[in-house]
PDB file of C-alpha atoms and ligand atoms in Angstrom:
ATOM      1  CA  MET A 168     -14.739  -0.303 -11.313  1.00 92.00           C
ATOM      2  CA  VAL A 169     -15.431   3.228 -12.386  1.00 92.00           C
ATOM      3  CA  ILE A 170     -14.292   5.814  -9.870  1.00 94.00           C
ATOM      4  CA  ARG A 171     -16.946   8.478  -9.908  1.00 93.00           C
ATOM      5  CA  ASP A 172     -16.472  10.161  -6.624  1.00 92.00           C
ATOM      6  CA  ILE A 173     -13.522  10.767  -4.318  1.00 93.00           C
ATOM      7  CA  GLU A 174     -13.654  12.566  -1.035  1.00 92.00           C
ATOM      8  CA  PHE A 175     -10.642  13.280   1.127  1.00 92.00           C
ATOM      9  CA  ILE A 176     -11.763  12.470   4.646  1.00 93.00           C
ATOM     10  CA  GLY A 177      -8.708  13.566   6.552  1.00 92.00           C
ATOM     11  CA  SER A 178      -5.228  12.873   7.872  1.00 92.00           C
ATOM     12  CA  PHE A 179      -4.967  11.270  11.259  1.00 91.00           C
ATOM     13  CA  GLU A 180      -2.082  10.687  13.608  1.00 87.00           C
ATOM     14  CA  LYS A 181      -3.705   7.916  15.577  1.00 84.00           C
ATOM     15  CA  GLU A 182      -5.991   5.038  14.817  1.00 83.00           C
ATOM     16  CA  SER A 183      -8.348   6.298  17.506  1.00 85.00           C
ATOM     17  CA  GLN A 184      -8.965   9.458  15.434  1.00 88.00           C
ATOM     18  CA  CYS A 185      -9.804   7.589  12.237  1.00 88.00           C
ATOM     19  CA  PRO A 186     -13.400   7.439  11.020  1.00 88.00           C
ATOM     20  CA  LYS A 187     -15.280   4.326  11.970  1.00 82.00           C
ATOM     21  CA  LEU A 188     -17.894   3.670   9.352  1.00 75.00           C
ATOM     22  CA  ASN A 189     -19.320   0.493   8.053  1.00 86.00           C
ATOM     23  CA  LYS A 190     -17.483   0.347   4.748  1.00 95.00           C
ATOM     24  CA  PRO A 191     -14.750  -1.896   3.433  1.00 97.00           C
ATOM     25  CA  GLU A 192     -11.315  -0.389   3.828  1.00 97.00           C
ATOM     26  CA  TYR A 193      -8.033  -0.979   1.980  1.00 97.00           C
ATOM     27  CA  ALA A 194      -4.630   0.198   3.113  1.00 96.00           C
ATOM     28  CA  PHE A 195      -1.621   0.919   0.934  1.00 96.00           C
ATOM     29  CA  ILE A 196       1.653   0.338   2.639  1.00 95.00           C
ATOM     30  CA  GLY A 197       5.301  -0.168   1.779  1.00 94.00           C
ATOM     31  CA  ARG A 198       8.784   1.182   2.071  1.00 92.00           C
ATOM     32  CA  SER A 199       9.163   4.900   2.026  1.00 87.00           C
ATOM     33  CA  ASN A 200       9.394   6.161  -1.583  1.00 89.00           C
ATOM     34  CA  VAL A 201       8.115   2.871  -3.058  1.00 95.00           C
ATOM     35  CA  GLY A 202       5.298   4.794  -4.768  1.00 94.00           C
ATOM     36  CA  LYS A 203       2.243   4.464  -2.517  1.00 92.00           C
ATOM     37  CA  SER A 204       0.934   7.972  -3.030  1.00 89.00           C
ATOM     38  CA  SER A 205       1.656   7.811  -6.771  1.00 93.00           C
ATOM     39  CA  LEU A 206      -0.226   4.525  -7.081  1.00 96.00           C
ATOM     40  CA  ILE A 207      -3.212   5.996  -5.262  1.00 93.00           C
ATOM     41  CA  ASN A 208      -3.252   8.963  -7.631  1.00 93.00           C
ATOM     42  CA  MET A 209      -3.003   6.594 -10.583  1.00 96.00           C
ATOM     43  CA  LEU A 210      -5.870   4.437  -9.294  1.00 96.00           C
ATOM     44  CA  CYS A 211      -8.032   7.502  -8.730  1.00 93.00           C
ATOM     45  CA  GLN A 212      -6.825   9.248 -11.895  1.00 93.00           C
ATOM     46  CA  ARG A 213      -6.085  12.419  -9.978  1.00 89.00           C
ATOM     47  CA  LYS A 214      -2.727  14.111 -10.305  1.00 84.00           C
ATOM     48  CA  SER A 215      -2.232  15.239  -6.750  1.00 82.00           C
ATOM     49  CA  LEU A 216      -4.760  13.590  -4.538  1.00 82.00           C
ATOM     50  CA  ALA A 217      -2.084  11.983  -2.400  1.00 77.00           C
ATOM     51  CA  ARG A 218       1.146  13.919  -2.006  1.00 77.00           C
ATOM     52  CA  VAL A 219       4.051  12.578  -3.989  1.00 75.00           C
ATOM     53  CA  SER A 220       7.640  13.475  -3.272  1.00 72.00           C
ATOM     54  CA  ASN A 221      11.212  12.614  -4.143  1.00 72.00           C
ATOM     55  CA  THR A 222      12.048  12.948  -0.484  1.00 72.00           C
ATOM     56  CA  PRO A 223      11.300   9.733   1.382  1.00 67.00           C
ATOM     57  CA  GLY A 224       9.045  10.064   4.385  1.00 67.00           C
ATOM     58  CA  LYS A 225       6.609  12.465   2.746  1.00 66.00           C
ATOM     59  CA  THR A 226       3.459  10.788   4.062  1.00 69.00           C
ATOM     60  CA  GLN A 227       3.487  10.946   7.848  1.00 79.00           C
ATOM     61  CA  THR A 228      -0.144  10.394   8.718  1.00 87.00           C
ATOM     62  CA  LEU A 229      -2.955   7.927   8.044  1.00 91.00           C
ATOM     63  CA  ASN A 230      -4.720   9.556   5.075  1.00 91.00           C
ATOM     64  CA  PHE A 231      -8.305   8.531   4.395  1.00 93.00           C
ATOM     65  CA  PHE A 232     -10.183   8.795   1.129  1.00 94.00           C
ATOM     66  CA  ASP A 233     -13.778   7.825   0.556  1.00 95.00           C
ATOM     67  CA  ILE A 234     -14.246   6.289  -2.887  1.00 96.00           C
ATOM     68  CA  ASN A 235     -17.676   6.237  -4.529  1.00 96.00           C
ATOM     69  CA  THR A 236     -19.157   6.524  -1.000  1.00 94.00           C
ATOM     70  CA  GLU A 237     -18.591   2.789  -1.068  1.00 95.00           C
ATOM     71  CA  TRP A 238     -15.140   2.070   0.291  1.00 96.00           C
ATOM     72  CA  TYR A 239     -12.161   3.650   2.030  1.00 96.00           C
ATOM     73  CA  LEU A 240      -8.686   3.913   0.700  1.00 96.00           C
ATOM     74  CA  VAL A 241      -5.937   4.616   3.224  1.00 94.00           C
ATOM     75  CA  ASP A 242      -2.507   5.968   2.331  1.00 91.00           C
ATOM     76  CA  LEU A 243      -0.109   4.980   5.094  1.00 89.00           C
ATOM     77  CA  PRO A 244       3.307   6.422   5.861  1.00 86.00           C
ATOM     78  CA  GLY A 245       6.196   4.324   4.587  1.00 85.00           C
ATOM     79  CA  TYR A 246       8.592   2.233   6.610  1.00 83.00           C
ATOM     80  CA  GLY A 247      12.338   1.837   6.363  1.00 78.00           C
ATOM     81  CA  TYR A 248      13.183   5.473   5.952  1.00 73.00           C
ATOM     82  CA  ALA A 249      16.846   5.565   6.975  1.00 65.00           C
ATOM     83  CA  LYS A 250      17.066   9.190   8.081  1.00 69.00           C
ATOM     84  CA  ILE A 251      14.437   8.876  10.736  1.00 73.00           C
ATOM     85  CA  SER A 252      15.148   9.073  14.447  1.00 78.00           C
ATOM     86  CA  LYS A 253      14.609   6.103  16.738  1.00 82.00           C
ATOM     87  CA  LYS A 254      11.801   7.962  18.422  1.00 84.00           C
ATOM     88  CA  MET A 255      10.030   8.642  15.120  1.00 80.00           C
ATOM     89  CA  ARG A 256      10.462   5.036  14.067  1.00 81.00           C
ATOM     90  CA  ALA A 257       8.880   3.809  17.288  1.00 84.00           C
ATOM     91  CA  LYS A 258       6.025   6.263  16.747  1.00 83.00           C
ATOM     92  CA  TRP A 259       5.520   4.922  13.228  1.00 83.00           C
ATOM     93  CA  GLU A 260       5.517   1.317  14.381  1.00 83.00           C
ATOM     94  CA  LYS A 261       2.978   2.064  17.057  1.00 86.00           C
ATOM     95  CA  MET A 262       0.749   4.022  14.681  1.00 87.00           C
ATOM     96  CA  ILE A 263       0.784   1.310  12.012  1.00 89.00           C
ATOM     97  CA  GLU A 264       0.381  -1.556  14.435  1.00 89.00           C
ATOM     98  CA  TYR A 265      -2.574   0.108  16.154  1.00 90.00           C
ATOM     99  CA  TYR A 266      -4.102   0.885  12.814  1.00 92.00           C
ATOM    100  CA  LEU A 267      -3.702  -2.624  11.391  1.00 92.00           C
ATOM    101  CA  LEU A 268      -4.971  -4.339  14.514  1.00 92.00           C
ATOM    102  CA  ASN A 269      -7.952  -2.116  15.182  1.00 92.00           C
ATOM    103  CA  ARG A 270      -9.788  -1.820  11.887  1.00 93.00           C
ATOM    104  CA  PRO A 271     -12.460  -4.485  11.737  1.00 93.00           C
ATOM    105  CA  ASN A 272     -13.417  -3.342   8.232  1.00 95.00           C
ATOM    106  CA  LEU A 273      -9.895  -3.525   6.889  1.00 96.00           C
ATOM    107  CA  GLN A 274     -10.295  -6.027   4.079  1.00 97.00           C
ATOM    108  CA  LEU A 275      -6.715  -6.139   3.023  1.00 97.00           C
ATOM    109  CA  ALA A 276      -3.403  -4.332   2.978  1.00 97.00           C
ATOM    110  CA  PHE A 277      -1.721  -3.791  -0.363  1.00 98.00           C
ATOM    111  CA  VAL A 278       2.006  -4.142   0.233  1.00 98.00           C
ATOM    112  CA  LEU A 279       3.996  -2.287  -2.385  1.00 98.00           C
ATOM    113  CA  ILE A 280       7.326  -3.630  -3.525  1.00 98.00           C
ATOM    114  CA  ASP A 281       9.720  -1.820  -5.850  1.00 97.00           C
ATOM    115  CA  SER A 282      10.061  -3.993  -8.967  1.00 98.00           C
ATOM    116  CA  ARG A 283      13.390  -2.406  -9.860  1.00 97.00           C
ATOM    117  CA  ILE A 284      15.406  -3.813  -6.984  1.00 96.00           C
ATOM    118  CA  PRO A 285      15.899  -7.178  -5.237  1.00 97.00           C
ATOM    119  CA  LEU A 286      13.611  -8.080  -2.353  1.00 96.00           C
ATOM    120  CA  GLN A 287      14.650  -5.950   0.598  1.00 94.00           C
ATOM    121  CA  LYS A 288      15.033  -7.462   4.055  1.00 93.00           C
ATOM    122  CA  ILE A 289      12.694  -4.875   5.493  1.00 92.00           C
ATOM    123  CA  ASP A 290       9.922  -5.780   3.012  1.00 95.00           C
ATOM    124  CA  LEU A 291      10.276  -9.445   3.810  1.00 95.00           C
ATOM    125  CA  GLU A 292      10.196  -8.685   7.541  1.00 93.00           C
ATOM    126  CA  PHE A 293       7.126  -6.517   7.135  1.00 93.00           C
ATOM    127  CA  ILE A 294       5.283  -9.150   5.105  1.00 96.00           C
ATOM    128  CA  ASN A 295       6.182 -11.857   7.594  1.00 95.00           C
ATOM    129  CA  TRP A 296       4.997  -9.592  10.383  1.00 92.00           C
ATOM    130  CA  LEU A 297       1.637  -9.130   8.639  1.00 93.00           C
ATOM    131  CA  GLY A 298       1.463 -12.901   8.380  1.00 93.00           C
ATOM    132  CA  SER A 299       2.121 -13.307  12.083  1.00 92.00           C
ATOM    133  CA  LEU A 300      -0.772 -10.925  12.793  1.00 90.00           C
ATOM    134  CA  ALA A 301      -2.975 -12.811  10.295  1.00 92.00           C
ATOM    135  CA  ILE A 302      -3.642  -9.616   8.330  1.00 94.00           C
ATOM    136  CA  PRO A 303      -4.643 -10.390   4.741  1.00 96.00           C
ATOM    137  CA  PHE A 304      -2.495  -8.710   2.134  1.00 97.00           C
ATOM    138  CA  ALA A 305      -1.793  -8.551  -1.574  1.00 98.00           C
ATOM    139  CA  ILE A 306       1.469  -7.663  -3.274  1.00 98.00           C
ATOM    140  CA  VAL A 307       1.845  -4.734  -5.651  1.00 98.00           C
ATOM    141  CA  TYR A 308       5.003  -4.416  -7.718  1.00 98.00           C
ATOM    142  CA  THR A 309       5.622  -0.749  -8.478  1.00 98.00           C
ATOM    143  CA  LYS A 310       7.525   1.400 -11.002  1.00 98.00           C
ATOM    144  CA  THR A 311       7.548  -1.231 -13.744  1.00 98.00           C
ATOM    145  CA  ASP A 312       7.774   1.477 -16.418  1.00 98.00           C
ATOM    146  CA  LYS A 313      11.433   1.807 -15.427  1.00 97.00           C
ATOM    147  CA  LEU A 314      12.177  -1.736 -16.579  1.00 97.00           C
ATOM    148  CA  LYS A 315      12.490  -3.521 -19.893  1.00 97.00           C
ATOM    149  CA  LYS A 316      10.082  -6.393 -20.375  1.00 96.00           C
ATOM    150  CA  LEU A 317      12.610  -9.145 -19.653  1.00 97.00           C
ATOM    151  CA  GLU A 318      14.106  -7.327 -16.697  1.00 97.00           C
ATOM    152  CA  LYS A 319      10.663  -6.898 -15.210  1.00 97.00           C
ATOM    153  CA  LYS A 320       9.951 -10.599 -15.526  1.00 97.00           C
ATOM    154  CA  LYS A 321      13.321 -11.569 -14.067  1.00 98.00           C
ATOM    155  CA  ASN A 322      13.085  -9.142 -11.118  1.00 98.00           C
ATOM    156  CA  ILE A 323       9.583 -10.175 -10.177  1.00 98.00           C
ATOM    157  CA  LYS A 324      10.514 -13.828 -10.394  1.00 98.00           C
ATOM    158  CA  ALA A 325      13.435 -13.241  -8.002  1.00 98.00           C
ATOM    159  CA  ILE A 326      11.234 -11.345  -5.538  1.00 98.00           C
ATOM    160  CA  ARG A 327       8.640 -14.137  -5.636  1.00 98.00           C
ATOM    161  CA  GLU A 328      11.322 -16.736  -5.025  1.00 97.00           C
ATOM    162  CA  GLY A 329      12.556 -14.771  -2.026  1.00 97.00           C
ATOM    163  CA  LEU A 330       9.064 -14.668  -0.561  1.00 97.00           C
ATOM    164  CA  LEU A 331       8.434 -18.337  -1.304  1.00 97.00           C
ATOM    165  CA  GLU A 332      11.331 -19.248   0.954  1.00 96.00           C
ATOM    166  CA  TYR A 333       9.035 -18.201   3.791  1.00 95.00           C
ATOM    167  CA  TRP A 334       5.557 -18.731   2.381  1.00 95.00           C
ATOM    168  CA  ASN A 335       3.953 -21.825   0.887  1.00 95.00           C
ATOM    169  CA  SER A 336       2.014 -19.755  -1.574  1.00 96.00           C
ATOM    170  CA  LEU A 337       1.704 -16.106  -2.487  1.00 97.00           C
ATOM    171  CA  PRO A 338      -1.388 -13.923  -2.222  1.00 97.00           C
ATOM    172  CA  ALA A 339      -2.806 -11.894  -5.107  1.00 98.00           C
ATOM    173  CA  GLU A 340      -0.122  -9.966  -6.993  1.00 98.00           C
ATOM    174  CA  PHE A 341      -0.369  -6.873  -9.168  1.00 98.00           C
ATOM    175  CA  VAL A 342       2.205  -5.522 -11.566  1.00 98.00           C
ATOM    176  CA  THR A 343       1.816  -1.761 -11.724  1.00 98.00           C
ATOM    177  CA  SER A 344       3.142   1.550 -12.906  1.00 98.00           C
ATOM    178  CA  ALA A 345       1.897   4.932 -11.804  1.00 97.00           C
ATOM    179  CA  GLU A 346       3.330   6.316 -15.031  1.00 97.00           C
ATOM    180  CA  THR A 347       1.599   4.052 -17.545  1.00 97.00           C
ATOM    181  CA  GLY A 348      -1.412   2.969 -15.511  1.00 97.00           C
ATOM    182  CA  GLU A 349      -0.410  -0.688 -15.799  1.00 98.00           C
ATOM    183  CA  GLY A 350      -2.311  -2.853 -13.325  1.00 98.00           C
ATOM    184  CA  ARG A 351      -5.019  -0.292 -12.631  1.00 98.00           C
ATOM    185  CA  GLU A 352      -7.961  -2.258 -14.015  1.00 98.00           C
ATOM    186  CA  GLU A 353      -6.848  -5.481 -12.358  1.00 98.00           C
ATOM    187  CA  LEU A 354      -6.353  -3.886  -8.969  1.00 98.00           C
ATOM    188  CA  LEU A 355      -9.677  -2.044  -9.023  1.00 98.00           C
ATOM    189  CA  ALA A 356     -11.511  -5.168 -10.192  1.00 98.00           C
ATOM    190  CA  PHE A 357      -9.973  -7.053  -7.280  1.00 98.00           C
ATOM    191  CA  ILE A 358     -11.224  -4.403  -4.833  1.00 98.00           C
ATOM    192  CA  ALA A 359     -14.674  -4.446  -6.454  1.00 97.00           C
ATOM    193  CA  ASP A 360     -14.793  -8.208  -5.942  1.00 97.00           C
ATOM    194  CA  LEU A 361     -13.917  -7.921  -2.273  1.00 97.00           C
ATOM    195  CA  ASN A 362     -16.449  -5.109  -1.863  1.00 97.00           C
ATOM    196  CA  ASN A 363     -19.140  -7.397  -3.241  1.00 96.00           C
ATOM    197  CA  ASN A 364     -18.359  -9.928  -0.541  1.00 93.00           C
ATOM    198  CA  PHE A 365     -18.337  -7.384   2.272  1.00 91.00           C
TER     199      PHE A 365
HETATM  200  P1  LIG B 420       6.397   8.188   1.185  1.00 80.24           P
HETATM  201  O1  LIG B 420       5.076   8.875   1.323  1.00 80.24           O
HETATM  202  O2  LIG B 420       7.560   9.090   1.380  1.00 80.24           O
HETATM  203  O3  LIG B 420       6.487   6.942   2.001  1.00 80.24           O
HETATM  204  O4  LIG B 420       6.580   7.725  -0.358  1.00 80.24           O
HETATM  205  P2  LIG B 420       5.520   7.011  -1.304  1.00 80.24           P
HETATM  206  O5  LIG B 420       5.658   5.532  -1.185  1.00 80.24           O
HETATM  207  O6  LIG B 420       4.164   7.589  -1.153  1.00 80.24           O
HETATM  208  O7  LIG B 420       6.134   7.364  -2.762  1.00 80.24           O
HETATM  209  P3  LIG B 420       5.668   8.516  -3.772  1.00 80.24           P
HETATM  210  O8  LIG B 420       4.403   8.140  -4.438  1.00 80.24           O
HETATM  211  O9  LIG B 420       5.768   9.838  -3.105  1.00 80.24           O
HETATM  212  O10 LIG B 420       6.794   8.356  -4.915  1.00 80.24           O
HETATM  213  C1  LIG B 420       8.174   8.456  -4.631  1.00 80.24           C
HETATM  214  C2  LIG B 420       8.933   8.788  -5.914  1.00 80.24           C
HETATM  215  O11 LIG B 420       8.823   7.713  -6.864  1.00 80.24           O
HETATM  216  C3  LIG B 420       8.400  10.010  -6.633  1.00 80.24           C
HETATM  217  O12 LIG B 420       9.474  10.716  -7.172  1.00 80.24           O
HETATM  218  C4  LIG B 420       7.522   9.443  -7.725  1.00 80.24           C
HETATM  219  O13 LIG B 420       7.382  10.282  -8.839  1.00 80.24           O
HETATM  220  C5  LIG B 420       8.263   8.159  -8.092  1.00 80.24           C
HETATM  221  N1  LIG B 420       7.343   7.114  -8.589  1.00 80.24           N
HETATM  222  C6  LIG B 420       6.287   6.582  -7.912  1.00 80.24           C
HETATM  223  N2  LIG B 420       5.651   5.651  -8.659  1.00 80.24           N
HETATM  224  C7  LIG B 420       6.308   5.602  -9.843  1.00 80.24           C
HETATM  225  C8  LIG B 420       6.128   4.824 -11.043  1.00 80.24           C
HETATM  226  O14 LIG B 420       5.240   3.983 -11.203  1.00 80.24           O
HETATM  227  N3  LIG B 420       7.021   5.046 -12.059  1.00 80.24           N
HETATM  228  C9  LIG B 420       8.038   5.941 -11.943  1.00 80.24           C
HETATM  229  N4  LIG B 420       8.865   6.058 -12.968  1.00 80.24           N
HETATM  230  N5  LIG B 420       8.233   6.696 -10.842  1.00 80.24           N
HETATM  231  C10 LIG B 420       7.386   6.525  -9.799  1.00 80.24           C
HETATM  232 MG1  LIG B 421       3.381   8.825   0.281  1.00 80.24          MG
END
């Protein structure tokens, strides 16, 4: 897929405020700081489309982008940010749950997992929660540029094994780096395929 045209639609605090148009939509979600915003910039080949930060919890709203006037990309705030108050956490959960359950055009959620570290309990819980809601998802391993080839293979294998303790099979998986652009073509081709079936 060639990305010709990107339009920032807006940042919304509630699902009810989000645009409701008849286009396929894809959400990017994962632990705070996992690299969601960076991946979106990499996919779109724009340096600062989505805000990137060293401080976890940077993205706090549902951020909508229209791509090629054909599909929506949604940057979601991350979960598992330790320094967040109980009240904020509850607000996040409500916002995400409402969003995920009320978007008929949501084709799939890309769940980002940090390839550098072992599978985190919170990622497993989130993925299992998506499963319980029957929300289709794909897995995106991030920050692979930080790993040597063998390490990358070993880490991903361990994460897969952790997931396969709960799942009979795994969905589509993408190995990516926002630094090198690894996985970009594969991920965009996957979206293009789903768009064709919309
Ligand atoms: P929140 O919005 O806070 O939930 O974070 P996020 O998931 O959007 O992460 P973000 O893209 O802001 O990236 C967090 C940090 O990881 C930043 O310092 C990025 O530069 C770094 N980072 C993200 N992706 C990569 C990657 O592929 N490789 C490397 N080396 N660093 C990355
Ligand atoms: Mg972000």
